[in-house]
Amino acid sequence: MKLAEALQLRADLQKRMEQLASRLYDNATIQEGERPAEDPAGLLAEYEDCANQLEDLMARINRTNCETKTDRGTLTELLARRDCLKMRVETYRNFLTSASSLTRRATRSEIRIMSAVSVPEYRKKADALARELRETDNVIQSANWTTELL
């Protein structure tokens, strides 16, 4: 199985566990004399089975990420880089949105609001970070589809 397929399976298992948890909550209590719509014990057994599969799969994914090397480092290093780049890009974008929103004045006596930074300069930095994020993500995706799961 390719790493990318394992990642899809992981997402499916996580979604399945969320659905099972919701169904468990819905069937946790009943009115006296009634029966639950679904058997909580059966739902719990299915939930536990999914949890065990997910735990094994996650360990294998993590092991594969640690041992898979690209020309830019291991997948684990690239994932950490991508996560930090995402946070940086988001922060720069939000910062630049705030720095770019100047208030209009109705009269000359109103307080003038100005940007505290050079927006074009920081926009270039944000664009460079976004480009690096895309390139890093492309390397990760490429490796995911060519790497066998350990």
XYZ file of N, CA and C in Angstrom:
450
model
N 0.850 -1.173 0.000
C 0.000 0.000 0.000
C 0.896 1.237 0.000
N 0.548 2.199 -0.832
C 1.280 3.457 -0.892
C 0.919 4.316 0.320
N 1.837 5.188 0.686
C 1.625 6.082 1.822
C 0.371 6.927 1.625
N 0.148 7.417 0.421
C -1.035 8.236 0.146
C -2.323 7.454 0.408
N -2.328 6.173 0.051
C -3.510 5.339 0.304
C -3.715 5.159 1.808
N -2.625 5.002 2.540
C -2.715 4.868 3.992
C -3.263 6.140 4.624
N -2.880 7.277 4.083
C -3.388 8.548 4.601
C -4.892 8.682 4.354
N -5.345 8.210 3.203
C -6.779 8.226 2.909
C -7.528 7.272 3.841
N -6.941 6.101 4.064
C -7.551 5.134 4.976
C -7.616 5.697 6.388
N -6.559 6.392 6.809
C -6.547 7.021 8.132
C -7.699 8.010 8.252
N -7.889 8.848 7.234
C -8.983 9.827 7.264
C -10.336 9.125 7.334
N -10.478 8.035 6.575
C -11.733 7.270 6.606
C -11.989 6.682 7.986
N -10.946 6.127 8.600
C -11.095 5.544 9.942
C -11.449 6.617 10.969
N -10.823 7.769 10.866
C -11.127 8.859 11.799
C -12.573 9.310 11.651
N -13.040 9.421 10.407
C -14.431 9.821 10.171
C -15.382 8.745 10.696
N -15.053 7.508 10.445
C -15.889 6.394 10.915
C -15.987 6.412 12.441
N -14.864 6.674 13.107
C -14.877 6.716 14.570
C -15.732 7.873 15.083
N -15.682 9.014 14.407
C -16.532 10.144 14.797
C -18.009 9.775 14.667
N -18.348 9.104 13.567
C -19.734 8.693 13.352
C -20.172 7.676 14.409
N -19.309 6.711 14.699
C -19.636 5.712 15.718
C -19.799 6.366 17.086
N -18.943 7.326 17.405
C -19.052 8.025 18.688
C -20.392 8.751 18.780
N -20.792 9.403 17.699
C -22.074 10.095 17.690
C -23.229 9.121 17.900
N -23.162 7.987 17.225
C -24.213 6.969 17.375
C -24.210 6.394 18.785
N -23.029 6.256 19.373
C -22.944 5.788 20.765
C -23.638 6.772 21.699
N -23.349 8.061 21.524
C -23.965 9.072 22.377
C -25.484 9.049 22.234
N -25.954 8.874 20.990
C -27.391 8.851 20.739
C -28.085 7.652 21.388
N -27.335 6.574 21.606
C -27.922 5.355 22.154
C -27.473 5.062 23.583
N -26.907 6.061 24.250
C -26.396 5.866 25.607
C -27.511 5.761 26.644
N -28.609 6.451 26.415
C -29.721 6.406 27.366
C -31.024 6.135 26.609
N -31.933 5.505 27.313
C -33.253 5.207 26.739
C -34.309 5.424 27.805
N -35.522 5.527 27.344
C -36.644 5.626 28.274
C -36.895 4.248 28.857
N -37.275 4.203 30.102
C -37.551 2.942 30.772
C -38.578 2.144 29.966
N -38.279 0.875 29.760
C -39.169 -0.001 29.014
C -38.906 -0.012 27.518
N -38.027 0.854 27.032
C -37.692 0.923 25.608
C -36.352 0.243 25.350
N -36.076 0.046 24.074
C -34.771 -0.503 23.668
C -34.063 0.540 22.817
N -32.742 0.579 22.884
C -32.029 1.556 22.053
C -32.180 1.213 20.573
N -32.081 2.210 19.729
C -32.177 1.989 18.288
C -31.036 1.104 17.799
N -29.869 1.234 18.422
C -28.719 0.403 18.080
C -28.094 -0.122 19.357
N -27.476 -1.277 19.274
C -26.849 -1.904 20.431
C -25.550 -1.182 20.798
N -25.510 -0.507 21.964
C -24.301 0.208 22.357
C -23.070 -0.698 22.465
N -23.262 -1.919 22.906
C -22.118 -2.835 23.032
C -21.530 -3.150 21.662
N -22.386 -3.335 20.672
C -21.917 -3.589 19.316
C -21.215 -2.372 18.725
N -21.779 -1.193 18.999
C -21.157 0.038 18.521
C -19.778 0.244 19.166
N -19.705 -0.045 20.478
C -18.424 0.088 21.176
C -17.394 -0.893 20.622
N -17.820 -2.115 20.334
C -16.898 -3.102 19.773
C -16.370 -2.642 18.414
N -17.265 -2.098 17.587
C -16.854 -1.596 16.283
C -15.926 -0.388 16.439
N -16.230 0.478 17.395
C -15.400 1.641 17.667
C -13.998 1.206 18.087
N -13.923 0.251 18.987
C -12.625 -0.251 19.466
C -11.830 -0.890 18.334
N -12.503 -1.614 17.456
C -11.829 -2.225 16.312
C -11.226 -1.137 15.420
N -11.999 -0.106 15.149
C -11.501 1.012 14.339
C -10.325 1.705 15.032
N -10.434 1.891 16.342
C -9.367 2.554 17.094
C -8.070 1.750 17.012
N -8.169 0.431 17.128
C -6.979 -0.419 17.025
C -6.370 -0.352 15.631
N -7.218 -0.384 14.604
C -6.723 -0.262 13.224
C -6.045 1.088 13.010
N -6.671 2.149 13.529
C -6.135 3.491 13.372
C -4.790 3.631 14.076
N -4.692 3.101 15.267
C -3.436 3.182 16.018
C -2.300 2.507 15.257
N -2.557 1.312 14.733
C -1.553 0.590 13.963
C -1.184 1.367 12.701
N -2.178 1.861 12.010
C -1.949 2.599 10.768
C -1.150 3.880 11.031
N -1.498 4.600 12.085
C -0.788 5.836 12.412
C 0.674 5.557 12.750
N 0.929 4.488 13.469
C 2.309 4.128 13.797
C 3.093 3.823 12.518
N 2.466 3.102 11.597
C 3.131 2.777 10.336
C 3.371 4.029 9.491
N 2.402 4.918 9.465
C 2.557 6.176 8.722
C 3.706 6.988 9.316
N 3.726 7.105 10.641
C 4.787 7.876 11.292
C 6.161 7.262 11.039
N 6.246 5.939 11.112
C 7.508 5.240 10.849
C 7.954 5.509 9.411
N 7.018 5.412 8.486
C 7.319 5.657 7.073
C 7.783 7.093 6.867
N 7.091 8.051 7.492
C 7.469 9.461 7.367
C 8.874 9.724 7.902
N 9.228 9.047 8.990
C 10.559 9.237 9.573
C 11.662 8.663 8.693
N 11.373 7.560 8.018
C 12.404 6.859 7.260
C 12.454 7.243 5.782
N 11.441 7.952 5.298
C 11.411 8.339 3.879
C 12.167 9.643 3.692
N 13.188 9.585 2.872
C 14.014 10.758 2.609
C 13.706 11.327 1.224
N 13.683 12.637 1.155
C 13.544 13.339 -0.117
C 14.799 14.202 -0.270
N 14.904 14.900 -1.366
C 16.054 15.788 -1.550
C 16.004 16.988 -0.607
N 14.877 17.160 0.091
C 14.725 18.283 1.026
C 14.586 17.835 2.473
N 14.899 16.572 2.756
C 14.819 16.058 4.122
C 13.825 14.921 4.221
N 13.622 14.427 5.434
C 12.656 13.350 5.631
C 11.243 13.911 5.512
N 10.292 13.023 5.318
C 8.896 13.474 5.258
C 8.477 14.118 6.579
N 8.967 13.601 7.688
C 8.635 14.191 8.984
C 9.112 15.635 9.048
N 10.329 15.878 8.575
C 10.859 17.243 8.566
C 10.047 18.131 7.628
N 9.668 17.591 6.473
C 8.872 18.370 5.520
C 7.483 18.678 6.067
N 6.890 17.728 6.780
C 5.567 17.966 7.369
C 5.637 19.064 8.422
N 6.691 19.045 9.224
C 6.869 20.101 10.225
C 7.055 21.450 9.530
N 7.859 21.454 8.469
C 8.093 22.683 7.710
C 6.787 23.207 7.121
N 6.001 22.289 6.512
C 4.730 22.686 5.904
C 3.783 23.276 6.947
N 3.680 22.631 8.116
C 2.778 23.121 9.157
C 3.168 24.524 9.622
N 4.460 24.747 9.791
C 4.922 26.076 10.207
C 4.726 27.102 9.097
N 4.963 26.701 7.856
C 4.735 27.614 6.738
C 3.263 28.003 6.652
N 2.365 27.055 6.872
C 0.929 27.365 6.842
C 0.589 28.435 7.875
N 1.135 28.272 9.088
C 0.862 29.256 10.140
C 1.439 30.622 9.771
N 2.645 30.630 9.235
C 3.281 31.888 8.862
C 2.509 32.580 7.741
N 2.120 31.833 6.711
C 1.376 32.409 5.595
C 0.059 32.999 6.085
N -0.646 32.273 6.927
C -1.919 32.765 7.453
C -1.724 34.050 8.269
N -0.686 34.060 9.101
C -0.416 35.245 9.918
C -0.067 36.446 9.045
N 0.793 36.239 8.050
C 1.149 37.329 7.143
C -0.082 37.850 6.414
N -0.926 36.943 5.928
C -2.120 37.383 5.197
C -3.050 38.201 6.087
N -3.283 37.714 7.301
C -4.155 38.448 8.223
C -3.543 39.792 8.607
N -2.236 39.793 8.853
C -1.520 41.026 9.182
C -1.632 42.034 8.039
N -1.431 41.558 6.820
C -1.492 42.455 5.665
C -2.911 42.952 5.399
N -3.891 42.144 5.689
C -5.283 42.598 5.562
C -5.524 43.757 6.522
N -5.036 43.612 7.753
C -5.195 44.693 8.734
C -4.403 45.925 8.330
N -3.170 45.708 7.868
C -2.312 46.841 7.493
C -2.839 47.562 6.258
N -3.586 46.851 5.426
C -4.098 47.443 4.185
C -5.425 48.153 4.361
N -6.120 47.891 5.438
C -7.451 48.486 5.599
C -7.329 49.841 6.285
N -7.237 50.857 5.464
C -7.136 52.216 5.974
C -8.535 52.822 6.035
N -8.784 53.575 7.075
C -10.107 54.175 7.264
C -10.218 55.477 6.482
N -11.367 55.684 5.924
C -11.624 56.947 5.206
C -12.041 58.014 6.226
N -11.615 59.211 5.943
C -11.976 60.338 6.815
C -13.045 61.168 6.131
N -14.036 61.531 6.883
C -15.085 62.394 6.339
C -14.628 63.858 6.356
N -13.860 64.220 7.375
C -13.358 65.594 7.467
C -11.876 65.560 7.798
N -11.191 66.683 7.570
C -9.752 66.766 7.842
C -9.445 66.680 9.338
N -10.413 66.975 10.184
C -10.166 66.994 11.626
C -10.186 65.589 12.244
N -10.661 64.615 11.501
C -10.685 63.246 12.032
C -9.266 62.673 12.068
N -9.079 61.741 12.963
C -7.768 61.099 13.099
C -7.470 60.276 11.855
N -6.273 60.418 11.375
C -5.854 59.700 10.175
C -5.223 58.367 10.586
N -5.707 57.289 10.008
C -5.183 55.950 10.286
C -4.259 55.562 9.145
N -3.049 55.143 9.507
C -2.052 54.790 8.506
C -1.501 53.392 8.804
N -0.964 52.791 7.791
C -0.325 51.497 7.963
C 1.000 51.674 8.700
N 1.292 50.766 9.604
C 2.527 50.850 10.387
C 3.713 50.240 9.638
N 3.455 49.575 8.520
C 4.515 48.900 7.764
C 4.341 49.156 6.270
N 5.378 48.809 5.524
C 5.312 48.882 4.070
C 4.605 47.624 3.568
N 3.351 47.782 3.185
C 2.549 46.633 2.761
C 3.172 45.912 1.565
N 3.630 46.607 0.520
C 4.211 45.890 -0.623
C 5.427 45.035 -0.238
N 6.233 45.547 0.670
C 7.416 44.792 1.110
C 7.008 43.493 1.800
N 6.052 43.589 2.707
C 5.603 42.398 3.423
C 4.763 41.482 2.535
N 4.107 42.043 1.533
C 3.338 41.238 0.584
C 4.294 40.325 -0.193
N 5.464 40.846 -0.566
C 6.464 40.027 -1.259
C 6.926 38.874 -0.368
N 7.120 39.162 0.906
C 7.530 38.121 1.864
C 6.423 37.066 1.992
N 5.185 37.515 2.085
C 4.051 36.589 2.183
C 3.948 35.732 0.929
N 4.143 36.329 -0.225
C 4.089 35.579 -1.485
C 5.204 34.544 -1.562
N 6.402 34.907 -1.097
C 7.523 33.963 -1.094
C 7.240 32.792 -0.161
N 6.649 33.074 1.004
C 6.288 31.999 1.937
C 5.215 31.091 1.329
N 4.238 31.689 0.661
C 3.173 30.900 0.029
C 3.744 30.016 -1.077
N 4.683 30.543 -1.838
C 5.324 29.741 -2.886
C 6.105 28.575 -2.274
N 6.850 28.847 -1.197
C 7.595 27.779 -0.531
C 6.636 26.729 0.036
N 5.495 27.162 0.549
C 4.487 26.233 1.058
C 3.980 25.325 -0.055
N 3.663 25.889 -1.209
C 3.191 25.085 -2.348
C 4.250 24.089 -2.794
N 5.490 24.548 -2.887
C 6.574 23.667 -3.325
C 6.809 22.542 -2.323
N 6.773 22.864 -1.037
C 6.948 21.851 0.010
C 5.817 20.840 -0.044
N 4.596 21.328 -0.201
C 3.450 20.426 -0.278
C 3.546 19.521 -1.508
N 4.044 20.045 -2.623
C 4.213 19.224 -3.824
C 5.215 18.097 -3.594
N 6.310 18.379 -2.905
C 7.305 17.345 -2.597
C 6.678 16.272 -1.713
N 5.903 16.707 -0.723
C 5.245 15.755 0.195
C 4.259 14.880 -0.586
N 3.416 15.508 -1.406
C 2.418 14.743 -2.160
C 3.074 13.760 -3.115
N 4.131 14.186 -3.753
C 4.854 13.303 -4.661
C 5.399 12.092 -3.920
N 6.011 12.346 -2.773
C 6.567 11.245 -1.966
C 5.452 10.329 -1.475
N 4.309 10.892 -1.114
C 3.190 10.079 -0.612
C 2.739 9.042 -1.653
N 2.780 9.429 -2.933
C 2.289 8.535 -3.984
C 3.360 7.592 -4.512
N 4.606 7.780 -4.115
C 5.668 6.900 -4.586
C 6.271 6.036 -3.493
N 5.891 6.288 -2.247
C 6.473 5.587 -1.105
C 5.559 4.470 -0.635
N 6.140 3.294 -0.442
C 5.396 2.168 0.125
C 5.314 2.335 1.647
N 4.165 2.034 2.214
C 3.971 2.088 3.649
C 4.796 0.986 4.311
N 5.508 1.337 5.360
C 6.323 0.342 6.091
C 5.463 -0.469 7.030
